[in-house]
Short mmCIF file of C-alpha atoms and ligand atoms in Angstrom, two decimals:
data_model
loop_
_atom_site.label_atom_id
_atom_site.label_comp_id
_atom_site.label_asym_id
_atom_site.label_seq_id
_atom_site.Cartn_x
_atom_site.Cartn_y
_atom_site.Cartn_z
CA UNK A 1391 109.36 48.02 43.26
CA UNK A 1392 107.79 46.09 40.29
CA UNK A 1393 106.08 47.68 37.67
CA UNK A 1394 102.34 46.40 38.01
CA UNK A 1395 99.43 46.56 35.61
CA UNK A 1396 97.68 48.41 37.87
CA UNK A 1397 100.37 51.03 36.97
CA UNK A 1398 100.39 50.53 33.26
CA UNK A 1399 96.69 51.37 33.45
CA UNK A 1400 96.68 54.25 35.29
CA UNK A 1401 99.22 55.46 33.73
CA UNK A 1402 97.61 55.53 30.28
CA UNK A 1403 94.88 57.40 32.34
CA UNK A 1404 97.63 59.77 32.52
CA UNK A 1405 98.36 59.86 28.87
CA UNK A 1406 94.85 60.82 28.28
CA UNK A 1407 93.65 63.20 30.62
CA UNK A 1408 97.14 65.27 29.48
CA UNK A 1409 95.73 65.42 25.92
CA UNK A 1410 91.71 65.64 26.44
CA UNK A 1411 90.50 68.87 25.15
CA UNK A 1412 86.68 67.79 25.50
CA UNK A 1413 85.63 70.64 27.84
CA UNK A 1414 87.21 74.28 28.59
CA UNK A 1415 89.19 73.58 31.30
CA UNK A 1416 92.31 71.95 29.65
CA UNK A 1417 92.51 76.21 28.23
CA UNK A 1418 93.39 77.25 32.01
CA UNK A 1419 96.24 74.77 32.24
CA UNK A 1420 98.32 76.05 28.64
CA UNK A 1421 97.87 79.72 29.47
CA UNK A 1422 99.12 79.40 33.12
CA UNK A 1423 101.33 76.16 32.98
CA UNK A 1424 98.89 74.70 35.09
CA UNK A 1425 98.59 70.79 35.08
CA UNK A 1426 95.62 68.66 35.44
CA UNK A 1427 95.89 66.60 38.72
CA UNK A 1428 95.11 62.75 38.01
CA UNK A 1429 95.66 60.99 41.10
CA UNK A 1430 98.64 59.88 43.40
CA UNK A 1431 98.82 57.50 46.20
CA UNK A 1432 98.84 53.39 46.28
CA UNK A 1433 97.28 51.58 43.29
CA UNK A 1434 96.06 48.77 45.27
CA UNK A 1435 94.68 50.90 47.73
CA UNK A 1436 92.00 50.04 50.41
CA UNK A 1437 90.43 53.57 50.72
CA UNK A 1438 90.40 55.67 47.98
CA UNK A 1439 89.13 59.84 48.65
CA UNK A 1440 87.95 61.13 45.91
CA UNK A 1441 87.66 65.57 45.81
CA UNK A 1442 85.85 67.33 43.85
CA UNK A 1443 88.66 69.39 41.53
CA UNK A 1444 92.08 70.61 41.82
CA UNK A 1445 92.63 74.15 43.70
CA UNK A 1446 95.28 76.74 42.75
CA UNK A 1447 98.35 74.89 44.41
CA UNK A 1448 96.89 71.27 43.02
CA UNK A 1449 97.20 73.11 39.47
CA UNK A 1450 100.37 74.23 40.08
CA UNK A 1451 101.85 70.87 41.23
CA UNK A 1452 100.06 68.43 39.51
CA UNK A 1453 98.91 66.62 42.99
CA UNK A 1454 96.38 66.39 44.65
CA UNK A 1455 95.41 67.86 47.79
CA UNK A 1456 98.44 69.75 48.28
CA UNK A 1457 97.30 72.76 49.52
CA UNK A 1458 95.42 73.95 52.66
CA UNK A 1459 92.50 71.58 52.59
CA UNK A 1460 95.03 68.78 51.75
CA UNK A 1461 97.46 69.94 55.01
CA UNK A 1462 93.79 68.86 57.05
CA UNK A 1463 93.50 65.90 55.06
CA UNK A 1464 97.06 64.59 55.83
CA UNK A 1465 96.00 65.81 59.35
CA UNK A 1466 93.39 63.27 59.34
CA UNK A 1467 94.83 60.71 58.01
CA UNK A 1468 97.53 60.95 60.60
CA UNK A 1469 95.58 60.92 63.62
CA UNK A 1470 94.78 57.14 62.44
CA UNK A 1471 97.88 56.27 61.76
CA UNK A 1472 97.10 55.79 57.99
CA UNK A 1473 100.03 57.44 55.34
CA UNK A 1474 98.96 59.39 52.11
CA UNK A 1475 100.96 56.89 50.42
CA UNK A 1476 98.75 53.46 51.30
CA UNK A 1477 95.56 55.16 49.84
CA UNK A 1478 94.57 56.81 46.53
CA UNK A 1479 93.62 60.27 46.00
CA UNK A 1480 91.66 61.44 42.80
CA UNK A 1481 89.13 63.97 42.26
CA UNK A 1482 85.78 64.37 40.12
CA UNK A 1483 88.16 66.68 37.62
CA UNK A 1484 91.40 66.46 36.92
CA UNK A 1485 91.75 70.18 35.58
CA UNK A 1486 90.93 73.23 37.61
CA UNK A 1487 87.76 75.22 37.70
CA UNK A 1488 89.08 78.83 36.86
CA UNK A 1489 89.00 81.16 40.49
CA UNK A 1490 88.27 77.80 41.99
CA UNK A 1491 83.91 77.84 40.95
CA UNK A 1492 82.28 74.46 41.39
CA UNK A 1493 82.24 72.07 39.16
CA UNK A 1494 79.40 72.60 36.22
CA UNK A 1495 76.92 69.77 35.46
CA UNK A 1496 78.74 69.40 31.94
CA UNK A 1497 82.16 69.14 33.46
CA UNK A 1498 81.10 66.22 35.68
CA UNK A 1499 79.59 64.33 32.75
CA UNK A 1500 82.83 64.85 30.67
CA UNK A 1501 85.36 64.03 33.39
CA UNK A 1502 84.30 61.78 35.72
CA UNK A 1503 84.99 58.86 33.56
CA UNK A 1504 88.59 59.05 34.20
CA UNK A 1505 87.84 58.50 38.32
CA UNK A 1506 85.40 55.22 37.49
CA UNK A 1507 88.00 53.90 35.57
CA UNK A 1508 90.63 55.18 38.22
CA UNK A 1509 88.09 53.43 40.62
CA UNK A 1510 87.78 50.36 38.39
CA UNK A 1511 91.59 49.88 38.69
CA UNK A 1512 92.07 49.89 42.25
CA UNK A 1513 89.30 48.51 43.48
CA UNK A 1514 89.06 50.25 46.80
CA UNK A 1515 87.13 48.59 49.84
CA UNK A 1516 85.99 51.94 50.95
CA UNK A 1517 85.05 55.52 48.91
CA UNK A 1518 85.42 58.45 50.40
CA UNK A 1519 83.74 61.55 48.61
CA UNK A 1520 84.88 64.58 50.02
CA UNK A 1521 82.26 67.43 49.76
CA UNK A 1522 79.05 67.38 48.45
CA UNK A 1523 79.28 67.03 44.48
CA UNK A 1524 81.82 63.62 44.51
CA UNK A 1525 79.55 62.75 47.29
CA UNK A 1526 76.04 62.63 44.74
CA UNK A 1527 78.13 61.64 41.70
CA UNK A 1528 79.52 57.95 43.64
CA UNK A 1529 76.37 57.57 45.55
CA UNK A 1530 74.39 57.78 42.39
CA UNK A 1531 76.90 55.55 40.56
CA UNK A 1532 77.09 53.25 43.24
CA UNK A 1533 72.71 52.77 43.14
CA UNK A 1534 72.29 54.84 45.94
CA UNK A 1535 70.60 57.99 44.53
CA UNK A 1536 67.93 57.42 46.94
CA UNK A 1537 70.24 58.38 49.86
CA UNK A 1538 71.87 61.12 48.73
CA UNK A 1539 70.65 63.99 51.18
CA UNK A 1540 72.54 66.92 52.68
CA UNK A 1541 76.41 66.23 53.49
CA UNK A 1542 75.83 67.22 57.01
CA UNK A 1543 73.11 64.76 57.28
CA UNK A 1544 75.09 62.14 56.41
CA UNK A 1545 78.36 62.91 56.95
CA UNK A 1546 80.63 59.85 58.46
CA UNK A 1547 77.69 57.37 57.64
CA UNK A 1548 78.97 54.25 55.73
CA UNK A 1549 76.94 53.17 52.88
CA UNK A 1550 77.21 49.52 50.84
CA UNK A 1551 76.68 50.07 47.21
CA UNK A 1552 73.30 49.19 46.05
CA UNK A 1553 75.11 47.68 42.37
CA UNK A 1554 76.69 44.75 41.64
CA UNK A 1555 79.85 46.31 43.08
CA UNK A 1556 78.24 44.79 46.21
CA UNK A 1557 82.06 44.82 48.44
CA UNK A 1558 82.39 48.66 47.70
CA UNK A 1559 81.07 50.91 50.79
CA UNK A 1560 81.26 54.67 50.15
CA UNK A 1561 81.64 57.25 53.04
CA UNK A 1562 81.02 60.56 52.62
CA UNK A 1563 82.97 63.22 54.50
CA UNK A 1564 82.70 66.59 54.54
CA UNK A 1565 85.34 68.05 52.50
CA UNK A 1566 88.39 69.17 54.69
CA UNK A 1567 88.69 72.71 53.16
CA UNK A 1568 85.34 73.85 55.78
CA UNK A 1569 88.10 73.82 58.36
CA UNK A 1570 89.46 76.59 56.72
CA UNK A 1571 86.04 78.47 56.69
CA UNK A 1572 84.82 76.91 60.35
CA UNK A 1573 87.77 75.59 62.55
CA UNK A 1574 85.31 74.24 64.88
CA UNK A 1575 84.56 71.71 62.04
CA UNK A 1576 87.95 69.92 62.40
CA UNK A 1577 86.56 68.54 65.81
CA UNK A 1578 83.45 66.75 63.53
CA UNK A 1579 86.14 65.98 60.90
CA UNK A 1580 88.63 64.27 63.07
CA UNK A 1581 85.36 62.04 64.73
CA UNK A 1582 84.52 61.19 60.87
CA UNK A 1583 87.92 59.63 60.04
CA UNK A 1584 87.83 57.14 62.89
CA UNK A 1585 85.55 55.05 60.79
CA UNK A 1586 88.13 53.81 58.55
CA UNK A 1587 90.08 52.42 60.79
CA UNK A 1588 88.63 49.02 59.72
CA UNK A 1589 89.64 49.19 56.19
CA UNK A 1590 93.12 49.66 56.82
N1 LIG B 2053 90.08 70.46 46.78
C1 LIG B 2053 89.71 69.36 46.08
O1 LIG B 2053 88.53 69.04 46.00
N2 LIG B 2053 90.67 68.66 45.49
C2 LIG B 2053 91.97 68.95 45.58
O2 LIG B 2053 92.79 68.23 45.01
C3 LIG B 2053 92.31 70.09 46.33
C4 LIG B 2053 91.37 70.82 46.92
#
């Protein structure tokens, strides 16, 4: 396949995030040969899901949702016929939280460049934060503070961005590792996805 510039760029992304040292995090990846996780999937995708940071098998790996919560996520995506590979998955940090804590206030401010300009790149039709914290970080970017309320308030809803990035709608899904904690959530989950069968 050819070599786009949608490729080049992320791929300096790359390059970056391997040498940023501008919180604490990059210190759990030396120790432990952990990597940071950047992204993977189709740079021209339509829907991009964007996590919040990588778990212990994402670390290990280098990908993305790779793990339990990314088993349900695959899950998802199959029951509407859609493949990892045609969309892009990123997170709000590309290094792991150490025991897998949220992400801090400072660590969002830090990181979360690299997804905008992963964002930027791409140009998805459709966001999809998974779990509260990417879900207020792209609703707030996207001018729609004013709608950010609980996750399972507005779970599955589909929001146009309030910003001049008027074609960009962001969904916000609960993030696929509650299945883990509540099976019974997988039934809500798999109801969720169906909205993006339009975008495909
Ligand atoms: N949870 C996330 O938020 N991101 C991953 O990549 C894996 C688990």
């Amino acid at each position: 396949m050819e070599y786009t510039i949608n490729d080049e760029k992320l791929r300096q992304i790359k390059d970056e995030v391997l040498l940023c040292k501008h919180c604490d995090l990059y210190k759990g990846r030396n120790g432990n040969e952990f990597y940071p996780v950047i992204g993977e999937g189709n740079h021209e995708a339509n829907i991009m899901f964007v996590g919040e940071a990588p778990g212990l098998q994402e670390a290990k790996t280098g990908r993305p949702f790779c793990g339990r919560a990314g088993k349900i996520l695959s899950e998802l995506l199959m029951s509407i016929n859609i493949k990892r590979e045609d969309v892009y998955i990123a997170n709000l940090l590309k290094c792991r939280p150490p025991d897998n804590r949220d992400p801090l206030p400072n660590e969002i401010q830090i990181c979360t460049h690299f997804v905008e300009r992963q964002i930027e790149i791409i140009k998805p039709k459709v966001i999809c934060p998974l779990g509260r914290y990417s879900m207020k970080f792209l609703m707030e970017k996207f001018g729609l503070g004013e709608k950010v309320d609980g996750i399972s308030k507005i779970h599955g809803q589909m929001f146009k961005s309030g910003t001049d990035f008027k074609e960009i709608v962001i969904i916000p899904f609960y993030h696929p590792a509650v299945v883990a904690y509540n099976p019974s959530m997988k039934k809500i989950l798999l109801e969720d996805i169906k909205i993006l069968e339009k975008f495909k």
